[in-house]
Every structure is written in C-alpha cells, then in structure tokens.
Amino acid sequence: MSGPARQDALVPPHPEHPTAHKSNLEEYEREGDVRLPFLLSYREVKLLGIAGVGFFLDAYDLFIINPVATMLQYRLYGGHSLPPGLEGFIKAGANIGSVIGQFAFGYSADYFGRKAVYGKELMLIIFATIGTLCDPTGALSPSGALIWLGVWRIILGIGIGGDHPMSASVATDRANLRRRGTLLSYIFANQGWGSFVGSLATIIVLLCYKHTMEVDGKTSKVDGVWRILVGMSLIPAFGTLYQRLTLPESTRFTEARKGNAPIADEESIEELKKKANADPGVSEKSVDSPAHSDGTQTPPSETESPAEDEHATAARKAAALADAKKNHFREFFHYFSEWRHLKILLGTCGCWFLLDIAFYGINLNQNVVLQQIGFDGSDGSPWHRLFKIGIGNLIVTALGFVPGYYATILTIEKLGRKWIQIQGFLMAALFLGILAGKFHTLSTASFVVCFAFLQFFFNFGANTTTYCYPAEVFPTRFRASAHGMSAACGKAGAIISALAFNSLSKKIGTPHVLWIFFGCCVAGAVLTLLLPEVRDRDPDIIYAEEQREYERAHRAQ
C-alpha cells in the first residue's frame, strides 16, 4: 500500500471523510514566518536549553572518563596502568547503563507520558554523579575504588541513556515542522560543546593544581582534580532540573494518546496546526465544558452541576488514559508488524549501531590519535603528562567536533537527512581508508588534517542524523519507544567497539581495525537506503491516513 507512505499523496475521497492534503499543514506552518530555519524563536531557545543539557552531559562524561582514568593511575597505582579488565569496566560502564536507560525510559515515555517521566533521568544523573564523587579511594583497595566508580557509572549511564529518547520526543512533539530537524540538530550539537568544555575544564583545573603537583610534588592531590571535573557536571544538571519537572504535556502527545478513534480529516489538520506551534512555556490544557456543533460553549447549568461535570470529565479522562495504556503495547507491535514500518526501524537501529562502532571506537581510544600527533603524554612529570593530554584533546575537539555539528544545523533543512547521512558515512569511510592505508607513513600534519576531516564528517553526517531520524520518522504514539530502541542499538555498537578495540589492535594492528570501521561506514551508507527522507514529513498525518485506509478497507469487507 504505497499511498500512506507518500507524504504528498492525496487521501482517496470518501463520503464520511473530506479530502485532505499534506500541503495544507505545510502552508499554515510557513505563512507569516520568513525566518531562516536556524534562527530560533524564544520558545525554541528555551526548549533547546532544557533538552540540550542531557547531550552536553553525555559528551562531557564520555570525554572526562579518559583523563579521569589516567589520573587514577597516579592516585591508585603509582603511575602504572590500570588493570585492563577494570579499566574497560569503568569506561564501558556508562554505555552499558545507557542501553538499559534508553529501552526503559523510551517505553515509559510512551506508556506513562512525557510529563510523568521527564526530569527523572536527570535526577538519576545527579544521584549517580554524587555517588561517583563519594568514591572512598583512601579507604578501599585500588580495585575496590575502581569497582565503586564503575557501578556508579552504570547508574549514571541509565540516566544519560534515558535522556536520548526523552529529549528527542519532548522536542519533536513541540517542534515546528519547518525547523524540526534544525532544532533537533541544535540539541544534539550540545555533544560537541560537552566534549569541548570537558577538555577546557581539564586544562583549567590542572593549571590550578600546577603548584601543588609540580612544585610541591603532591601527585596524590590529583584525586581532587578528577572529583572537581566530575562534580562540575552537576551545575547544568541542577540548573535545568526544575524546568524539566514542570514542563507541561504537549498538545500533540495528548491528542495522540486518544487512540485510534476516527477523526475527520479537516479536524485532524486543525489539531496538527496547533501542535506544530505548541509553546513549551505555556501550560496546554483542554477545555472541559461541552460545546455545541457551532463551537459555542454550553453553560454548565444547561447540562449538569459544575461538581458533577468535573467528576464526569475526570472519569472520562481516566478511562481514556487507562484504555490508551492498555492498548499501547499491542498497538506498538501491530504497527511494527508491517514491513513498511519494520524496515524503517531496522534502518534506524542498524545505521546507529554501525555508526557507533566506528565513532566510539575512535573517540573512546583517542590515545592512539594523541600518540600519532605527539600529545599522548608519554614523558615528563605526572602533571606535565596530564596537561599535554588535555591540550591534545582540546585540539582534536576544536578541529572536528564543533564545526561538523553546525554544518548540519545550517544545511539540514535544505539538503535533507538522507543525503547528509549517506555522504557523511561515505566521507568518513574515505578518511578512515586513508588513515588505515597510510597509518605508519602519514606526517603529523597530514594525520591531524585527516583526523579532523573524519570527525567533521562524522558530525556533519550520521552522528547527527541517526539521532534525528527516529525522532522524525515515527508517529508520536511510538516515537520515544522506537527512538530508545534505535539509540540502544547504537550504544550496543559502542560497547562492542570499546571492549574489542584494544585487544583487536594488539592482535591484528590498529590499521586493520580502522579498515573494519571503514566497512561499517560503507554498510551504514547502504542501510540508509531503507529510510525515507523526512524533511517536511509529518508522521502523525501519515499514520492517521494509514488508519483511515485500514478502517475503510475493513468496512468494505
């Protein structure tokens, strides 16, 4: 059935349902709004601040664990390497927790509602960060201190993972169709800033401790450095917690929870017009008073007393909510039992999985890159080594991370998600191939240039669009669950890469591992062909059209 899959298709005329066309909504959203897509309104900036913190913390945590692990070498093992198993545990802990959080929070957001769940993941992040700071490195054995850190990082990962489907759904539910991809890209770009701020904070805190560690020779004081770096993440977390906990439910999600009751096409479009411009800063409440067919409100005295009307309305809402929850699991599996929907889910999950094998394989093991450019901190005093690693990380982040995100922001509504994702995969494969083929012969300058372009096309490419796709392609009823599943597949790829990179590098060599990443990127470009272009595409209208076609076919039998 190709009709519902096409966004610009006309719904077949039917005596009970007037004809509707996608462009009606598009024209409404575009009229009177001539701003460029990347110029956000006040309410969009406010939503960006609320939702972007999770991605800032995600990248900040991903970056900070590498220098923290190095600092713990000096605090716990006198400068010697951490035990490989425990080092892998603390580095992979957050990703392991993320898989749990993405599944759990994604499904909960669709089942219980965004408002009921949003903010709880940030509370978990705060709780786990405080637990990490309380690591009794002086009271426990070195192994015990690392196990403590790893366990709390798993809990931290559950909160960070939960933020992916939550923030993506909350933002998409309120986004203007014309700027939806731009808003999501802005939110995701906080990952770049998280990495940048993490590297900058490391340098600043180390400078503050230079006299203590370098002059006084108190290397053990590095224990304070890593605790400060970890604790700094509490500032943005506490800063947005209240806003998340008090964010009202969006009109779009409220309407989506009403289930599959038949709605006239014109009424559906009018509702979607309101949802497209819903203000996240204003509470969105429905009017409970009964209305005549001409739109005028019926006074309570003509129907029933205010108290009875309030109780009846509350009972109806409770019954509708219970029915929606009861049917959600069944409807979710029914929706994805159709190949046209399942192939899209396989596409979003598979592309994210393949991307994260390459992306995290590179970024969780930047010591290989830093060694090639001479910033691995292989000589000098402990403070000098740590400081040199911090400078190297800052260079890597500034060269590739941040520019790539903003290239996507500026072009996503023009080029489209599918084109950006395919070219990003292919260009990343190109530079991975160059690095793999010339790994031992490239000059330092050439290596830096190739690596910077690799990071650029990761972020002006699949690293951003794999986040945007599941938020934009699935209808509101199943959006958070599908996004959580896709993100969890991505983290599974990250875990595999983090655990296998070092052992594979020793067995077959780093160039051969880079060739594996090359293959993942090529496969990701091919798998992207399963996905439709989602620019100016409203999945709720498509889902409504599919439901109406199903009802008409059912009645015709």
PDB file of C-alpha atoms in Angstrom, residues 409-528:
ATOM      1  CA  ILE A 409      22.418  22.794  11.598  1.00  0.00           C
ATOM      2  CA  LEU A 410      22.871  25.215   8.698  1.00  0.00           C
ATOM      3  CA  THR A 411      22.041  22.731   5.937  1.00  0.00           C
ATOM      4  CA  ILE A 412      19.727  20.021   7.285  1.00  0.00           C
ATOM      5  CA  GLU A 413      16.501  21.678   6.088  1.00  0.00           C
ATOM      6  CA  LYS A 414      17.995  22.239   2.621  1.00  0.00           C
ATOM      7  CA  LEU A 415      19.935  19.048   1.959  1.00  0.00           C
ATOM      8  CA  GLY A 416      17.690  16.675   3.899  1.00  0.00           C
ATOM      9  CA  ARG A 417      18.575  13.993   6.439  1.00  0.00           C
ATOM     10  CA  LYS A 418      19.064  11.136   3.998  1.00  0.00           C
ATOM     11  CA  TRP A 419      21.595  12.948   1.812  1.00  0.00           C
ATOM     12  CA  ILE A 420      23.578  14.184   4.827  1.00  0.00           C
ATOM     13  CA  GLN A 421      23.663  10.702   6.357  1.00  0.00           C
ATOM     14  CA  ILE A 422      24.801   8.912   3.184  1.00  0.00           C
ATOM     15  CA  GLN A 423      27.509  11.438   2.320  1.00  0.00           C
ATOM     16  CA  GLY A 424      28.630  11.508   5.970  1.00  0.00           C
ATOM     17  CA  PHE A 425      29.052   7.732   6.033  1.00  0.00           C
ATOM     18  CA  LEU A 426      30.895   7.697   2.699  1.00  0.00           C
ATOM     19  CA  MET A 427      33.216  10.611   3.519  1.00  0.00           C
ATOM     20  CA  ALA A 428      34.015   9.118   6.937  1.00  0.00           C
ATOM     21  CA  ALA A 429      34.814   5.836   5.160  1.00  0.00           C
ATOM     22  CA  LEU A 430      37.127   7.718   2.785  1.00  0.00           C
ATOM     23  CA  PHE A 431      39.193   9.286   5.571  1.00  0.00           C
ATOM     24  CA  LEU A 432      39.204   6.056   7.588  1.00  0.00           C
ATOM     25  CA  GLY A 433      40.595   4.350   4.492  1.00  0.00           C
ATOM     26  CA  ILE A 434      43.328   6.975   4.183  1.00  0.00           C
ATOM     27  CA  LEU A 435      44.254   6.637   7.865  1.00  0.00           C
ATOM     28  CA  ALA A 436      44.233   2.837   7.655  1.00  0.00           C
ATOM     29  CA  GLY A 437      46.269   2.641   4.459  1.00  0.00           C
ATOM     30  CA  LYS A 438      48.848   5.292   5.430  1.00  0.00           C
ATOM     31  CA  PHE A 439      48.766   4.896   9.230  1.00  0.00           C
ATOM     32  CA  HIS A 440      52.522   4.495   9.662  1.00  0.00           C
ATOM     33  CA  THR A 441      53.650   6.823   6.855  1.00  0.00           C
ATOM     34  CA  LEU A 442      51.481   9.946   7.272  1.00  0.00           C
ATOM     35  CA  SER A 443      53.242  13.018   8.625  1.00  0.00           C
ATOM     36  CA  THR A 444      51.896  14.566  11.815  1.00  0.00           C
ATOM     37  CA  ALA A 445      50.274  17.439   9.911  1.00  0.00           C
ATOM     38  CA  SER A 446      48.659  15.073   7.401  1.00  0.00           C
ATOM     39  CA  PHE A 447      47.381  12.831  10.191  1.00  0.00           C
ATOM     40  CA  VAL A 448      45.816  15.792  12.024  1.00  0.00           C
ATOM     41  CA  VAL A 449      44.125  17.011   8.832  1.00  0.00           C
ATOM     42  CA  CYS A 450      42.715  13.546   8.009  1.00  0.00           C
ATOM     43  CA  PHE A 451      41.502  13.009  11.562  1.00  0.00           C
ATOM     44  CA  ALA A 452      39.890  16.460  11.670  1.00  0.00           C
ATOM     45  CA  PHE A 453      38.002  15.752   8.430  1.00  0.00           C
ATOM     46  CA  LEU A 454      36.973  12.347   9.789  1.00  0.00           C
ATOM     47  CA  GLN A 455      35.447  13.984  12.886  1.00  0.00           C
ATOM     48  CA  PHE A 456      33.862  16.684  10.748  1.00  0.00           C
ATOM     49  CA  PHE A 457      32.051  14.174   8.523  1.00  0.00           C
ATOM     50  CA  PHE A 458      31.021  12.040  11.483  1.00  0.00           C
ATOM     51  CA  ASN A 459      29.155  15.062  12.841  1.00  0.00           C
ATOM     52  CA  PHE A 460      28.163  16.614   9.516  1.00  0.00           C
ATOM     53  CA  GLY A 461      26.714  13.229   8.816  1.00  0.00           C
ATOM     54  CA  ALA A 462      25.479  10.121  10.554  1.00  0.00           C
ATOM     55  CA  ASN A 463      26.331  11.041  14.152  1.00  0.00           C
ATOM     56  CA  THR A 464      23.687  13.786  13.999  1.00  0.00           C
ATOM     57  CA  THR A 465      21.176  12.279  11.588  1.00  0.00           C
ATOM     58  CA  THR A 466      20.970   8.893  13.333  1.00  0.00           C
ATOM     59  CA  TYR A 467      19.650  10.875  16.307  1.00  0.00           C
ATOM     60  CA  CYS A 468      17.238  12.945  14.216  1.00  0.00           C
ATOM     61  CA  TYR A 469      15.801  10.113  12.098  1.00  0.00           C
ATOM     62  CA  PRO A 470      13.917   8.081  14.755  1.00  0.00           C
ATOM     63  CA  ALA A 471      12.593  11.296  16.313  1.00  0.00           C
ATOM     64  CA  GLU A 472      11.131  12.449  12.984  1.00  0.00           C
ATOM     65  CA  VAL A 473      10.112   9.320  11.103  1.00  0.00           C
ATOM     66  CA  PHE A 474       7.882   7.578  13.674  1.00  0.00           C
ATOM     67  CA  PRO A 475       4.432   8.788  14.851  1.00  0.00           C
ATOM     68  CA  THR A 476       4.065  10.373  18.280  1.00  0.00           C
ATOM     69  CA  ARG A 477       2.423   7.291  19.807  1.00  0.00           C
ATOM     70  CA  PHE A 478       5.547   5.168  19.270  1.00  0.00           C
ATOM     71  CA  ARG A 479       8.261   7.793  18.902  1.00  0.00           C
ATOM     72  CA  ALA A 480      10.020   7.505  22.270  1.00  0.00           C
ATOM     73  CA  SER A 481       9.976   3.687  22.260  1.00  0.00           C
ATOM     74  CA  ALA A 482      11.371   3.485  18.725  1.00  0.00           C
ATOM     75  CA  HIS A 483      13.963   6.163  19.458  1.00  0.00           C
ATOM     76  CA  GLY A 484      15.031   4.331  22.611  1.00  0.00           C
ATOM     77  CA  MET A 485      15.419   1.071  20.685  1.00  0.00           C
ATOM     78  CA  SER A 486      17.474   2.788  17.980  1.00  0.00           C
ATOM     79  CA  ALA A 487      19.708   4.564  20.490  1.00  0.00           C
ATOM     80  CA  ALA A 488      20.192   1.339  22.467  1.00  0.00           C
ATOM     81  CA  CYS A 489      21.397  -0.424  19.319  1.00  0.00           C
ATOM     82  CA  GLY A 490      23.866   2.416  18.855  1.00  0.00           C
ATOM     83  CA  LYS A 491      25.199   2.043  22.396  1.00  0.00           C
ATOM     84  CA  ALA A 492      25.484  -1.710  21.847  1.00  0.00           C
ATOM     85  CA  GLY A 493      27.826  -0.905  18.964  1.00  0.00           C
ATOM     86  CA  ALA A 494      29.756   1.475  21.208  1.00  0.00           C
ATOM     87  CA  ILE A 495      30.157  -1.216  23.882  1.00  0.00           C
ATOM     88  CA  ILE A 496      31.406  -3.775  21.357  1.00  0.00           C
ATOM     89  CA  SER A 497      33.884  -1.265  19.969  1.00  0.00           C
ATOM     90  CA  ALA A 498      35.107  -0.126  23.395  1.00  0.00           C
ATOM     91  CA  LEU A 499      35.693  -3.662  24.619  1.00  0.00           C
ATOM     92  CA  ALA A 500      37.190  -5.046  21.403  1.00  0.00           C
ATOM     93  CA  PHE A 501      39.352  -2.170  20.130  1.00  0.00           C
ATOM     94  CA  ASN A 502      42.392  -2.648  22.378  1.00  0.00           C
ATOM     95  CA  SER A 503      42.530  -6.438  22.089  1.00  0.00           C
ATOM     96  CA  LEU A 504      41.994  -6.348  18.316  1.00  0.00           C
ATOM     97  CA  SER A 505      44.633  -3.650  17.892  1.00  0.00           C
ATOM     98  CA  LYS A 506      47.178  -5.847  19.658  1.00  0.00           C
ATOM     99  CA  LYS A 507      46.248  -8.938  17.632  1.00  0.00           C
ATOM    100  CA  ILE A 508      45.828  -7.561  14.108  1.00  0.00           C
ATOM    101  CA  GLY A 509      47.149  -3.985  14.388  1.00  0.00           C
ATOM    102  CA  THR A 510      45.414  -0.597  14.504  1.00  0.00           C
ATOM    103  CA  PRO A 511      45.312  -0.156  10.684  1.00  0.00           C
ATOM    104  CA  HIS A 512      43.290  -3.350  10.306  1.00  0.00           C
ATOM    105  CA  VAL A 513      40.848  -2.174  12.987  1.00  0.00           C
ATOM    106  CA  LEU A 514      40.432   1.071  11.033  1.00  0.00           C
ATOM    107  CA  TRP A 515      39.585  -0.995   7.955  1.00  0.00           C
ATOM    108  CA  ILE A 516      36.818  -2.665   9.984  1.00  0.00           C
ATOM    109  CA  PHE A 517      35.470   0.811  10.815  1.00  0.00           C
ATOM    110  CA  PHE A 518      35.710   1.629   7.099  1.00  0.00           C
ATOM    111  CA  GLY A 519      33.460  -1.356   6.326  1.00  0.00           C
ATOM    112  CA  CYS A 520      30.950  -0.297   8.992  1.00  0.00           C
ATOM    113  CA  CYS A 521      30.629   3.148   7.408  1.00  0.00           C
ATOM    114  CA  VAL A 522      30.096   1.734   3.909  1.00  0.00           C
ATOM    115  CA  ALA A 523      27.469  -0.677   5.265  1.00  0.00           C
ATOM    116  CA  GLY A 524      25.777   2.235   7.066  1.00  0.00           C
ATOM    117  CA  ALA A 525      25.503   4.188   3.803  1.00  0.00           C
ATOM    118  CA  VAL A 526      23.859   1.181   2.128  1.00  0.00           C
ATOM    119  CA  LEU A 527      21.455   0.611   5.034  1.00  0.00           C
ATOM    120  CA  THR A 528      20.382   4.274   4.895  1.00  0.00           C
TER     121      THR A 528
END
